[in-house]
Amino acid sequence: MTRPRRRRPRRIHGRRSRGQLAADQQAQRQRRRARRVRALVYLAGLRLRTGERDAAVALLAEVNALELSVADREALATDLATAAELAVELGS
């Protein structure tokens, strides 16, 4: 008796299956969010040091408005703590 042939996952974009491609896209979105948070926090600190308090407040509000998963918050804990310190310094 012969065994039934196992179907191989359908390949898209070279050697990636659909599941792998979706996982890669999700990871890329998470990296983009992380870069955005880091950039916004850095820019808010820079604006605060140059005396542009309103711009710093707006940037920190944008950081707070971003929807981050628990994993994102854990990965960005240092940056989010810096944002909280800047907010305290601004008195907002």
CSV table of C-alpha atoms in Angstrom, one decimal:
chain,number,residue,atom,x,y,z
A,1,MET,CA,0.0,0.0,0.0
A,2,THR,CA,1.4,3.4,-0.9
A,3,ARG,CA,1.2,6.4,1.3
A,4,PRO,CA,-0.7,9.4,0.1
A,5,ARG,CA,1.6,12.2,-1.1
A,6,ARG,CA,2.0,15.0,1.3
A,7,ARG,CA,1.2,18.3,-0.2
A,8,ARG,CA,3.9,20.8,0.1
A,9,PRO,CA,3.0,24.3,1.2
A,10,ARG,CA,2.4,26.6,-1.8
A,11,ARG,CA,5.4,28.9,-2.3
A,12,ILE,CA,5.2,32.6,-2.9
A,13,HIS,CA,8.1,34.9,-3.4
A,14,GLY,CA,10.8,32.4,-3.7
A,15,ARG,CA,10.9,29.9,-0.8
A,16,ARG,CA,8.4,31.5,1.5
A,17,SER,CA,4.9,30.1,2.1
A,18,ARG,CA,1.9,32.2,2.7
A,19,GLY,CA,2.2,31.8,6.5
A,20,GLN,CA,5.8,32.8,6.5
A,21,LEU,CA,5.1,35.8,4.3
A,22,ALA,CA,2.3,37.0,6.6
A,23,ALA,CA,4.6,36.5,9.7
A,24,ASP,CA,7.4,38.5,7.9
A,25,GLN,CA,4.9,41.3,7.1
A,26,GLN,CA,3.7,41.4,10.7
A,27,ALA,CA,7.3,41.6,12.0
A,28,GLN,CA,8.0,44.4,9.5
A,29,ARG,CA,5.0,46.4,10.8
A,30,GLN,CA,6.2,45.9,14.4
A,31,ARG,CA,9.7,47.1,13.4
A,32,ARG,CA,8.2,50.2,11.7
A,33,ARG,CA,6.1,51.0,14.8
A,34,ALA,CA,9.2,50.7,17.0
A,35,ARG,CA,11.3,53.0,14.8
A,36,ARG,CA,8.4,55.5,14.7
A,37,VAL,CA,8.2,55.5,18.5
A,38,ARG,CA,11.9,55.9,19.0
A,39,ALA,CA,12.0,58.7,16.4
A,40,LEU,CA,9.1,60.6,18.0
A,41,VAL,CA,10.6,60.3,21.5
A,42,TYR,CA,14.0,61.5,20.3
A,43,LEU,CA,12.5,64.4,18.4
A,44,ALA,CA,10.3,65.4,21.4
A,45,GLY,CA,13.4,65.5,23.6
A,46,LEU,CA,15.2,67.6,20.9
A,47,ARG,CA,12.3,70.0,20.7
A,48,LEU,CA,12.2,70.3,24.5
A,49,ARG,CA,15.9,71.1,24.6
A,50,THR,CA,15.6,73.7,21.9
A,51,GLY,CA,12.7,75.4,23.7
A,52,GLU,CA,9.9,74.3,21.4
A,53,ARG,CA,7.6,73.1,24.1
A,54,ASP,CA,4.4,73.0,22.0
A,55,ALA,CA,6.0,70.8,19.4
A,56,ALA,CA,7.3,68.5,22.1
A,57,VAL,CA,3.9,68.2,23.6
A,58,ALA,CA,2.4,67.4,20.2
A,59,LEU,CA,5.0,64.7,19.5
A,60,LEU,CA,4.5,63.1,22.9
A,61,ALA,CA,0.7,63.1,22.3
A,62,GLU,CA,1.4,61.3,19.0
A,63,VAL,CA,3.4,58.6,20.9
A,64,ASN,CA,0.6,58.2,23.4
A,65,ALA,CA,-2.0,57.9,20.5
A,66,LEU,CA,-0.2,55.0,18.9
A,67,GLU,CA,-1.8,51.6,19.4
A,68,LEU,CA,0.9,49.3,20.7
A,69,SER,CA,0.6,45.6,21.6
A,70,VAL,CA,1.9,44.3,24.9
A,71,ALA,CA,4.9,42.9,23.1
A,72,ASP,CA,5.6,46.3,21.5
A,73,ARG,CA,5.3,48.0,24.9
A,74,GLU,CA,7.8,45.5,26.5
A,75,ALA,CA,10.2,46.0,23.6
A,76,LEU,CA,9.9,49.8,23.8
A,77,ALA,CA,9.9,50.1,27.6
A,78,THR,CA,13.0,52.3,27.7
A,79,ASP,CA,11.7,54.6,25.0
A,80,LEU,CA,8.2,54.8,26.6
A,81,ALA,CA,9.9,55.6,30.0
A,82,THR,CA,11.8,58.4,28.4
A,83,ALA,CA,8.6,59.7,26.9
A,84,ALA,CA,7.0,59.6,30.4
A,85,GLU,CA,10.0,61.5,31.8
A,86,LEU,CA,9.7,64.2,29.1
A,87,ALA,CA,6.0,64.5,29.8
A,88,VAL,CA,6.7,65.1,33.5
A,89,GLU,CA,9.3,67.6,32.6
A,90,LEU,CA,6.8,69.4,30.4
A,91,GLY,CA,4.2,69.3,33.1
A,92,SER,CA,1.6,67.7,30.8
